[in-house]
């Protein structure tokens, strides 16, 4: 099903893949699953090591990782790195490889040891203190997102203090969680914001899925869509157009309340409203105690969730909550930075233990009484449809209930689903259905023809100018030399480890949905639309996500599950996509092409930079699918097409950055780091070309151009210092550098690369990041490691080819990934900052492709201008 070479269980001590092992083949043999790896009173040494090293991210592949590691240790109690490379062939899209290696070595040791920062390096310098931030109760953004206590749906004995926080009788605090956990550690990070303001132990804070209210919408994600140059918008006094744009879009975003986990925006969005909600609750609890004890609130302190007074009186939050209800503090002060005891400190993620013992519930793990299972098949050609179905043979198979035709819902391709007693029965029956398919109206697609059309549009159209400075045309006309290059990046699939799935039940006019989604309210809306009920009649449960990467910003699979459930007489049904359908019917990262041109003047200096790109825009297509009410008849310029090109920090005197929006028939969607994922390859590779053309060191060339962008220069210099740029390297090794800003964070990466049989082998990647204030530094390091591996897989191997309308890559053998044996060592260094938090989950990805390509140039003098770098992939 998953296409991953990962064992899920042991059969007589041997690790095997449960998804392809027939039950008949294991009769009489001992079966061990992840649940039995340890014992009820003592976890396995590997599970303890996995937690100590904070290995899991999304966690979906970790059961297989652990079982493979257990089999390895059983054979070789003291494995070498080579032994680990040979045994651990499991694919991890989150790139946990170096932590897996460290955990295996830890488990093989006879005694526990402290965590080594040398293995997994991150550095956070001490931050200077700032004064207390006082937020008046009348501040508009905070007031509009505080919410009514009724939103928390308090149960017996619980007291809600606002729309985010309620208190249980034992003093436990319950936080409304609007964001989806898909390995980025957001449940822990947002919990830390609340625990810090309340002086509450993390163990005393629980999460409750946020309900359908606009206060939980992601305002930061929408305001980040504004196409302002970062050197304009990041200053302390941005120009009026930036202020007005952010105010207007922020106001609109608060009204719309679009609840989405994406754009590396969750911490940035929660930074003020969530801390303010917690600080408001804290102030109300203090006033409750002050009233009960007849003492000034200023004489009280909170420690570990207990309010204390010098007289010896104390009470936990549960004993004070009733008196705090309805209290409206006049002023709410957020804790000063120097008072923090939790924020900025490495904090174990709360979701990791369950991901090591099999108790974490992903969408695929949902089980309900009487549940049926469905598998699907979609028209092979993108945009195709069903002409006719012969279901007789399928319906005659044991365990099969029915065949359900599927409409093209939520942007999907039409097809059919088979409902059966088990997923195995359903998948077998899908193969027995004889389908006749109709070709799409737009004809069969081919990637070569699509690229030719894009190149034609790139040459023929001027495009929309996202940024202009000076007079690039005049600089080119007077240039002593022009440097020109063309770049291309292919379509890419998301390939989340957990395939698309959704469980739905339609009964008595109500719809219940269990789904791993990044957009719960969009999922709820499409479920209501398909079932023909009001959205208030849809109850939606968000599970853990076995990877998202933007694919679960779509809701096609939710619509399909509800359509299948409507045919199942009130029984719950789980729809699960086979890996082949998942990869051949994705919403792909768009193909883009770009022409870049620079003028070099008579003094040998680069005087101008012109970039024009072409490719499909994602945002209007996504809005048409999921938010049709906001989708207009004409596409507006989409920042995601040109981000990473128009917003470069380099100080070229003359610049012209434009994009030609195309509209091909391939479904496109948000992919980890979106437009930055390919545009950084274009821009940072070309910057290296300009360094070579002017005979300058690539690092020094960049630093000179960053003299008016000190924040960027500091990040680049830190990476260079830690990588020891310019020092002697082993024979046949070279370094490549790239720096890129995305999602409010700046990342510089230096890759050490060699060539093995002509294929790039990345040995070490040094990352430096300025992501503003850091909530959990270990999560920052974890996400940098993840982004590097994710981006490296794409840079080396990733591409989707379409021939005669059919996607050619359909599983991991044809869409390969970096595995543990090929994974580089990743080091992360954090620039200290008191700025508001930026993104972390995506910014580490864009620089890796150009850093590796630039290292390959240093080795071969051959410039790589097309992805993937390994052309045989």
Short mmCIF file of N, CA, C and O in Angstrom, two decimals, residues 17 78 110 116 142 178 185 193 212 220 236 263 269 277 412 423 464 471 540 544 567 575 580 585 611 627 652 745 865:
data_model
loop_
_atom_site.label_atom_id
_atom_site.label_comp_id
_atom_site.label_asym_id
_atom_site.label_seq_id
_atom_site.Cartn_x
_atom_site.Cartn_y
_atom_site.Cartn_z
N UNK A 17 7.36 -6.59 6.02
CA UNK A 17 6.36 -5.58 5.67
C UNK A 17 4.97 -6.19 5.82
O UNK A 17 4.57 -7.07 5.05
N UNK A 78 25.93 -4.11 18.78
CA UNK A 78 26.76 -2.90 18.68
C UNK A 78 26.96 -2.54 17.21
O UNK A 78 28.05 -2.71 16.64
N UNK A 110 25.43 0.61 26.98
CA UNK A 110 25.00 -0.06 28.21
C UNK A 110 24.37 0.85 29.24
O UNK A 110 23.63 0.41 30.09
N UNK A 116 23.82 14.70 23.14
CA UNK A 116 25.02 15.33 22.58
C UNK A 116 24.65 16.41 21.59
O UNK A 116 24.02 16.14 20.59
N UNK A 142 -6.44 41.77 19.17
CA UNK A 142 -6.56 40.88 20.32
C UNK A 142 -8.03 40.71 20.71
O UNK A 142 -8.49 39.61 21.01
N UNK A 178 -6.32 24.94 17.26
CA UNK A 178 -6.85 25.06 15.89
C UNK A 178 -5.91 24.52 14.81
O UNK A 178 -6.32 24.40 13.67
N UNK A 185 5.73 19.96 15.22
CA UNK A 185 5.80 20.26 16.64
C UNK A 185 4.92 21.40 17.08
O UNK A 185 5.14 22.01 18.13
N UNK A 193 3.49 28.52 24.54
CA UNK A 193 3.09 29.92 24.66
C UNK A 193 2.14 30.12 25.84
O UNK A 193 2.26 31.09 26.61
N UNK A 212 -15.53 25.48 15.20
CA UNK A 212 -15.65 26.26 13.96
C UNK A 212 -15.98 27.73 14.22
O UNK A 212 -17.11 28.16 14.01
N UNK A 220 -2.10 35.32 10.02
CA UNK A 220 -0.73 35.52 9.54
C UNK A 220 -0.51 34.91 8.17
O UNK A 220 0.24 35.45 7.35
N UNK A 236 11.32 48.90 10.93
CA UNK A 236 10.54 49.37 12.06
C UNK A 236 9.47 50.36 11.67
O UNK A 236 8.48 50.53 12.37
N UNK A 263 1.99 27.49 5.37
CA UNK A 263 2.76 28.71 5.23
C UNK A 263 3.71 28.99 6.37
O UNK A 263 4.10 30.14 6.58
N UNK A 269 1.22 33.41 13.81
CA UNK A 269 -0.18 33.82 13.97
C UNK A 269 -0.61 33.82 15.42
O UNK A 269 -1.36 34.67 15.87
N UNK A 277 -4.47 35.65 25.34
CA UNK A 277 -5.55 34.87 25.95
C UNK A 277 -5.08 34.24 27.25
O UNK A 277 -5.81 34.23 28.26
N UNK A 412 -10.72 16.87 -7.91
CA UNK A 412 -10.21 15.53 -8.20
C UNK A 412 -10.63 15.08 -9.60
O UNK A 412 -11.46 15.71 -10.26
N UNK A 423 -9.98 -3.39 3.93
CA UNK A 423 -9.27 -2.71 2.85
C UNK A 423 -8.72 -3.71 1.84
O UNK A 423 -8.72 -3.46 0.63
N UNK A 464 3.65 40.14 -15.29
CA UNK A 464 3.36 41.14 -14.27
C UNK A 464 4.64 41.42 -13.50
O UNK A 464 5.30 40.52 -12.99
N UNK A 471 16.53 51.42 -13.48
CA UNK A 471 16.21 51.24 -14.90
C UNK A 471 17.07 50.10 -15.45
O UNK A 471 18.20 50.31 -15.91
N UNK A 540 -16.56 17.22 12.75
CA UNK A 540 -15.30 16.85 12.14
C UNK A 540 -14.22 16.66 13.20
O UNK A 540 -14.01 17.53 14.06
N UNK A 544 -4.00 13.04 13.83
CA UNK A 544 -2.63 13.35 13.46
C UNK A 544 -2.46 13.15 11.97
O UNK A 544 -3.14 12.33 11.36
N UNK A 567 -23.70 6.20 0.43
CA UNK A 567 -24.22 4.97 -0.17
C UNK A 567 -24.13 3.78 0.78
O UNK A 567 -24.39 2.65 0.36
N UNK A 575 -12.26 5.56 3.53
CA UNK A 575 -11.75 5.57 2.16
C UNK A 575 -10.25 5.76 2.22
O UNK A 575 -9.75 6.72 2.81
N UNK A 580 -0.44 4.32 -5.51
CA UNK A 580 -0.40 4.63 -6.93
C UNK A 580 -1.36 5.75 -7.30
O UNK A 580 -1.05 6.62 -8.12
N UNK A 585 -2.47 11.21 -8.94
CA UNK A 585 -3.59 12.16 -8.93
C UNK A 585 -3.41 13.18 -7.80
O UNK A 585 -4.31 13.44 -7.00
N UNK A 611 14.84 39.27 -13.95
CA UNK A 611 14.36 37.89 -13.88
C UNK A 611 12.91 37.86 -14.38
O UNK A 611 12.08 38.66 -13.94
N UNK A 627 -12.38 27.44 -1.78
CA UNK A 627 -13.07 28.66 -1.34
C UNK A 627 -13.68 29.34 -2.57
O UNK A 627 -13.33 30.47 -2.91
N UNK A 652 21.44 45.21 -5.91
CA UNK A 652 21.65 45.62 -7.30
C UNK A 652 20.95 46.95 -7.54
O UNK A 652 19.78 47.13 -7.16
N UNK A 745 11.70 34.15 7.66
CA UNK A 745 12.96 33.65 8.22
C UNK A 745 14.03 33.61 7.13
O UNK A 745 13.74 33.38 5.96
N UNK A 865 21.38 23.78 -14.49
CA UNK A 865 20.28 24.73 -14.59
C UNK A 865 18.91 24.06 -14.67
O UNK A 865 17.91 24.73 -14.84
#
